[in-house]
PDB file of C-alpha atoms in Angstrom:
ATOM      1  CA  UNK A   1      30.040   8.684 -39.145  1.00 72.00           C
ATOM      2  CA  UNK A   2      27.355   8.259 -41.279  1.00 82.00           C
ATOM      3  CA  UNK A   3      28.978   9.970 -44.291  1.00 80.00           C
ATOM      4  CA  UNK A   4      31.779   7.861 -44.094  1.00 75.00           C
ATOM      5  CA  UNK A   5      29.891   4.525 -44.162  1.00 81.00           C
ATOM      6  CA  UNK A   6      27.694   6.400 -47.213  1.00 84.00           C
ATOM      7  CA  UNK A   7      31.146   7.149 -48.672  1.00 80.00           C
ATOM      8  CA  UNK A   8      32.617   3.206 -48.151  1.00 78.00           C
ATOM      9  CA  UNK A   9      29.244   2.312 -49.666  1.00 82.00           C
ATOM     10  CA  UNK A  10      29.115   4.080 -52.787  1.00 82.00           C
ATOM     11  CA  UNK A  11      32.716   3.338 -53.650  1.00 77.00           C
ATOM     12  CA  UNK A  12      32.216  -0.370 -53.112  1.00 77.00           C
ATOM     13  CA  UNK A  13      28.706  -0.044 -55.112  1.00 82.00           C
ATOM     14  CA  UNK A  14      30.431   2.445 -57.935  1.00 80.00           C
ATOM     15  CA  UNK A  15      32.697  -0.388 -59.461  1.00 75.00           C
ATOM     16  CA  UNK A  16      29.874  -3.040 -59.729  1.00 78.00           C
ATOM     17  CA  UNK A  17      26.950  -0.638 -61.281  1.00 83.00           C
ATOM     18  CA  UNK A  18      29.842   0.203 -63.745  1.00 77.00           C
ATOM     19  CA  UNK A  19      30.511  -3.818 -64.526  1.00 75.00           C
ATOM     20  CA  UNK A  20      26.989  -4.245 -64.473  1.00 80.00           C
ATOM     21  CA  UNK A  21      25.938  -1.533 -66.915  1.00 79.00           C
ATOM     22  CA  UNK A  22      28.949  -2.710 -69.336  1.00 74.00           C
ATOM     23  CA  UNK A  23      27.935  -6.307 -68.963  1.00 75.00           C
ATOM     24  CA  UNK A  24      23.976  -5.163 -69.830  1.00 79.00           C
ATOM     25  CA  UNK A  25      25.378  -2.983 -73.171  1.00 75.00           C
ATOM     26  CA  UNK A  26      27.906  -5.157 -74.131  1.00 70.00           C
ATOM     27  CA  UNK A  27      27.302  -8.962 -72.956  1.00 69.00           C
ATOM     28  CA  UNK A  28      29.521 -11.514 -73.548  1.00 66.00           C
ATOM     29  CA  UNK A  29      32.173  -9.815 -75.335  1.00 63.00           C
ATOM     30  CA  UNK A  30      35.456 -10.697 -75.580  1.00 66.00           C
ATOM     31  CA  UNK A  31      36.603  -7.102 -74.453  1.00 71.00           C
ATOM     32  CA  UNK A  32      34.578  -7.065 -71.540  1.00 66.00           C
ATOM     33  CA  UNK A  33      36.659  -7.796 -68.325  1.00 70.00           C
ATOM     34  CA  UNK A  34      36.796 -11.017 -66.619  1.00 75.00           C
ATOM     35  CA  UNK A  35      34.297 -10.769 -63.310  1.00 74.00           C
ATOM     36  CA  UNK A  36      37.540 -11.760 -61.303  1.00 81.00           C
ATOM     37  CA  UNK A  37      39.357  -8.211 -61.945  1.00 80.00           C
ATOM     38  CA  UNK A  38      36.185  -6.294 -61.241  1.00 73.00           C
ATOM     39  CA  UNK A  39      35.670  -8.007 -57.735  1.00 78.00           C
ATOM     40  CA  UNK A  40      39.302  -7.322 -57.245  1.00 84.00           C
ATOM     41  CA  UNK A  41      38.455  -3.886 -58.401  1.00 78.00           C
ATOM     42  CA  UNK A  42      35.584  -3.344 -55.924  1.00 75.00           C
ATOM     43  CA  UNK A  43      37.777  -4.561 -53.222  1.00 81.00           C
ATOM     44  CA  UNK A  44      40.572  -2.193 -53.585  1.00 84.00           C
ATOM     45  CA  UNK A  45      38.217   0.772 -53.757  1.00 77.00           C
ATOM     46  CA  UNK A  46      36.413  -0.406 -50.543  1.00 76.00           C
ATOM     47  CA  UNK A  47      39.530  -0.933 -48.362  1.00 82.00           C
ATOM     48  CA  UNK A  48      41.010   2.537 -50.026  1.00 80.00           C
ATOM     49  CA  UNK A  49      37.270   4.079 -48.654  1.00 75.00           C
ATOM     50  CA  UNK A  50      38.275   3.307 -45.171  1.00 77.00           C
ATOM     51  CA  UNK A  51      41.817   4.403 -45.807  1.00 83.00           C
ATOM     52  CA  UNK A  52      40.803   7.995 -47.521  1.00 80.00           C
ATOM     53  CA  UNK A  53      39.047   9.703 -44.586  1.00 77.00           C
ATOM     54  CA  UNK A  54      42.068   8.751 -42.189  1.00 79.00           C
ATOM     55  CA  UNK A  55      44.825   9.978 -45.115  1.00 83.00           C
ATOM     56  CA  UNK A  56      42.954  13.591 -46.226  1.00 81.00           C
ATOM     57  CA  UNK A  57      41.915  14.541 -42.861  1.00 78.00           C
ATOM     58  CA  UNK A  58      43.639  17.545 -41.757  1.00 77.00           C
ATOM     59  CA  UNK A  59      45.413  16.669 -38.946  1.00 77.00           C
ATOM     60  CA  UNK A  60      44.358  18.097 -35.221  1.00 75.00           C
ATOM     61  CA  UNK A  61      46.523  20.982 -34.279  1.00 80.00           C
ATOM     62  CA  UNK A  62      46.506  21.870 -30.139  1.00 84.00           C
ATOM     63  CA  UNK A  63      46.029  19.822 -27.436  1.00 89.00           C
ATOM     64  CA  UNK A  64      42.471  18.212 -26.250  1.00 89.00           C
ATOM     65  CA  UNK A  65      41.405  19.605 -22.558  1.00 92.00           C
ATOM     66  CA  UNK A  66      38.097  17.348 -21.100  1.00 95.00           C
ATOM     67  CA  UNK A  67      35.576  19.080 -19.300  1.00 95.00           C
ATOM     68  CA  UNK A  68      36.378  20.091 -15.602  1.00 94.00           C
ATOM     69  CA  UNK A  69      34.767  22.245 -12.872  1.00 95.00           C
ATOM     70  CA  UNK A  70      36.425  25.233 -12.259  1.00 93.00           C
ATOM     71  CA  UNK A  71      35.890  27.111  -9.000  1.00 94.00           C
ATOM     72  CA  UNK A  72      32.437  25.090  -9.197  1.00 94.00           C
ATOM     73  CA  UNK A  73      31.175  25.724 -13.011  1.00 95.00           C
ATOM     74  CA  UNK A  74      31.672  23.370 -15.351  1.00 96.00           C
ATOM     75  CA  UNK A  75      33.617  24.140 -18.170  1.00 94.00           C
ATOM     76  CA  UNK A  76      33.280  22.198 -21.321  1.00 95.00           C
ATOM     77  CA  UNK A  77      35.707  20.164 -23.251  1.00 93.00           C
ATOM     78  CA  UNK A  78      37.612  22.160 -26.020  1.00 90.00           C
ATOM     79  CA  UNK A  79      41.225  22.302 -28.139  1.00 87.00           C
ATOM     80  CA  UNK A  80      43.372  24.535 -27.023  1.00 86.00           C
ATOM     81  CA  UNK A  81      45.719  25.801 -29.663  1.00 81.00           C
TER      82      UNK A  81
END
């Protein structure tokens, strides 16, 4: 969980240190991009952070059994393939 928030941080963060290094080398040039597409930028990347883990996960194969006692031990959940 954590590297997934650490993942939807740094590609919302990525976009804006980029626009922020450009704007500190370059200042108010007329080739520099208008704040408005790098916000819309940042945004895309953070939604598409929450959307990559789900999409490039390999998907489960088997199906999930919960723990149960069996004749009196306990037998732990697991995937059975």
């Amino acid at each position: 969980m954590i590297v997934r928030l650490a993942f939807a941080a740094l590609a919302f963060a990525a976009p804006l240190a980029v626009y922020a290094l450009y704007a500190r080398f370059f200042g108010k040039d007329r080739h520099a991009p208008a704040p408005g597409t790098v916000w819309v930028i940042a945004t895309l990347l953070a939604v598409g952070s929450f959307l990559a883990p789900a999409l490039l996960e390999p998907r489960g194969e088997g199906r999930f059994e919960p723990a149960h006692l069996e004749n009196g031990v306990l037998v732990p959940d697991r995937v059975v393939r």
